[in-house]
GROMACS .gro file of C-alpha atoms in nm:
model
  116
    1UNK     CA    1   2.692   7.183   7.711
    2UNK     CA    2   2.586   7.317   8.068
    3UNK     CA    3   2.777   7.691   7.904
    4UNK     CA    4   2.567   7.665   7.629
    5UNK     CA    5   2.259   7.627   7.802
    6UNK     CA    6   2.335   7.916   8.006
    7UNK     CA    7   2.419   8.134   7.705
    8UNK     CA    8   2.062   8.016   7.552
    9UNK     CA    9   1.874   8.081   7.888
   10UNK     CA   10   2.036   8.431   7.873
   11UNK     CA   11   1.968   8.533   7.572
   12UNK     CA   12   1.584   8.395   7.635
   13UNK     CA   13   1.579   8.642   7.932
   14UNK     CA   14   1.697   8.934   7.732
   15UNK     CA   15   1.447   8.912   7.447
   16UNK     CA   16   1.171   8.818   7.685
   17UNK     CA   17   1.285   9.185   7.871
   18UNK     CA   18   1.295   9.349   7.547
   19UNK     CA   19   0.917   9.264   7.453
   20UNK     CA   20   0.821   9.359   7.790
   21UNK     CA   21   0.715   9.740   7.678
   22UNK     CA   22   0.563   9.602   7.344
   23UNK     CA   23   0.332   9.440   7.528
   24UNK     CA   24   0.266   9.619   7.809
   25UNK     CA   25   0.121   9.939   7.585
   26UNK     CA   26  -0.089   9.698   7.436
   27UNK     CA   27  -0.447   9.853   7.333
   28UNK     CA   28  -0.641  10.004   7.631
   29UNK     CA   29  -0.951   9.856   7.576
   30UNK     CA   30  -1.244   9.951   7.849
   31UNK     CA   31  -1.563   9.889   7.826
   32UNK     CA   32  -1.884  10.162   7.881
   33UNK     CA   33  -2.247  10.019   8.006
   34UNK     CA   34  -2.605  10.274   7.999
   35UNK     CA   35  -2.872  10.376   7.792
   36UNK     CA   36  -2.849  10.631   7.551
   37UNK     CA   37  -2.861  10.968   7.596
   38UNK     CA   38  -2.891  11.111   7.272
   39UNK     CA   39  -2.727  11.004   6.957
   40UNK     CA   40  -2.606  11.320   6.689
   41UNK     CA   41  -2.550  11.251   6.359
   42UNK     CA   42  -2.320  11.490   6.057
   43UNK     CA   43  -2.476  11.473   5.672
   44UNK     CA   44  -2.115  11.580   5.523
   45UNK     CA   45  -1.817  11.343   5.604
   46UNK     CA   46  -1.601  11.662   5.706
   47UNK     CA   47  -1.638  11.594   6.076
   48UNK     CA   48  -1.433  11.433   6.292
   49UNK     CA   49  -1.735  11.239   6.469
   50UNK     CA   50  -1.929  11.076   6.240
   51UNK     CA   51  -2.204  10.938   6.509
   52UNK     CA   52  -2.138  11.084   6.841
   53UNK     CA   53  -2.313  10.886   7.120
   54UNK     CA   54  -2.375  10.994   7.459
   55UNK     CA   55  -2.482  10.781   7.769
   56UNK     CA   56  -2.696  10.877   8.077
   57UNK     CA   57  -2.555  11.003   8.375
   58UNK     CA   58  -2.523  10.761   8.584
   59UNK     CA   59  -2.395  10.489   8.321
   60UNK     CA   60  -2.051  10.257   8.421
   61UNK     CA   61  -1.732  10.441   8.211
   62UNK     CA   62  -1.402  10.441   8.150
   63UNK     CA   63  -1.214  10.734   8.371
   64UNK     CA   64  -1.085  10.855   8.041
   65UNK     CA   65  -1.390  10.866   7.813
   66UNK     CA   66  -1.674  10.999   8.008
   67UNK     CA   67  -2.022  10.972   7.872
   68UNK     CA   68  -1.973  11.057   7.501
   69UNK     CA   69  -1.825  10.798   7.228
   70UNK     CA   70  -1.776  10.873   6.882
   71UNK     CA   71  -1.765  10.621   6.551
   72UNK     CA   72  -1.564  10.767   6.284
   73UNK     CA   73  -1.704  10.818   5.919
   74UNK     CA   74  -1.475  10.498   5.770
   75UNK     CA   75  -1.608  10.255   5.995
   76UNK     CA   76  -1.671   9.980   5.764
   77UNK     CA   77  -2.016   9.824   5.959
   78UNK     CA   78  -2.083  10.215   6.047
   79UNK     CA   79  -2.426  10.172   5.917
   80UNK     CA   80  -2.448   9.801   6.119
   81UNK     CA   81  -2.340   9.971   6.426
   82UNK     CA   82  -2.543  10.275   6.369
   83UNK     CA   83  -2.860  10.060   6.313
   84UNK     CA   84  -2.819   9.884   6.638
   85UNK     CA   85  -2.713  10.178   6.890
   86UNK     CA   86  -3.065  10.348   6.745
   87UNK     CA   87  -3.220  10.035   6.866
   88UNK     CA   88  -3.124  10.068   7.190
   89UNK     CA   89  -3.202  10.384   7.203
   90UNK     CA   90  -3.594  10.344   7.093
   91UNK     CA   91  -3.653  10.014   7.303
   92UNK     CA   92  -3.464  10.206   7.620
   93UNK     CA   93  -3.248   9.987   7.620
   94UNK     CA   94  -2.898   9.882   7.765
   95UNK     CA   95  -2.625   9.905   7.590
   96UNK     CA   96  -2.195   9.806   7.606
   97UNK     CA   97  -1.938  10.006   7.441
   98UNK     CA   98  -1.603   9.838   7.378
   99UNK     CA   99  -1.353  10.120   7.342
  100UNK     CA  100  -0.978  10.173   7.265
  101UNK     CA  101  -0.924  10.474   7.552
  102UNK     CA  102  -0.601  10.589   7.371
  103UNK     CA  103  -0.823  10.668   7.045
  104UNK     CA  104  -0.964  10.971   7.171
  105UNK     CA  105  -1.061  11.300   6.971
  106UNK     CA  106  -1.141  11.633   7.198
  107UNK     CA  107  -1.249  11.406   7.487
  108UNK     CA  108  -1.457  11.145   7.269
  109UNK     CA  109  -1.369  10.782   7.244
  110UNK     CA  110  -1.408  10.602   6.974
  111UNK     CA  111  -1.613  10.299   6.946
  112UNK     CA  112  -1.420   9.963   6.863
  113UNK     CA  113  -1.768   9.733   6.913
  114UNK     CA  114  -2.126   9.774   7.050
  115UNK     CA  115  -2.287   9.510   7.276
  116UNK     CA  116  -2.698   9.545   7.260
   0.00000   0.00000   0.00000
């Protein structure tokens, strides 16, 4: 019984060893905090941008994103997410930036969900 046990327990550790990467590169999500800078906006969907969104100097960011987020043309609540980073940008107000750091395009992040 006690050999079995042991066998069990081992294999445990192995598996639990063997996940250990999976979850360890896990999504990098970091979060941004500002105002808004300025918000740009592309009429054809040939860009890589979609809405491009950058924050005032001085705003809290991830080391890897800098001040400039991006939310890519097949964003299903684009329009949603549009709408409400515009509002924050009339009323001068703050705004959070969940982001996914690895999802990068030419030193843009893109934006996983906005916090108004």
């Amino acid at each position: 019984m006690k050999s079995v046990i042991h066998k069990l327990l081992s294999i445990f550790i192995l598996l639990a060893l063997g996940l250990t990467p999976l979850f360890s590169s896990a999504t990098s999500w970091a979060n941004a905090y500002g105002q808004i800078n300025s918000i740009e906006l592309w009429v054809n969907g040939s860009d890589t941008y979609g809405v491009w969104v950058t924050l005032k100097a001085g705003s809290s960011t991830p080391s890897d994103c800098g001040l400039n987020y991006f939310l890519p043309h097949n964003g299903t609540n684009k329009e949603l997410v549009y709408s409400s980073l515009l509002t924050a940008k009339v009323s001068n107000g703050y705004v959070t930036i969940q982001t996914d750091q690895s999802k990068n395009a030419s030193g843009l992040c893109r934006i996983h969900k906005v916090k108004i």
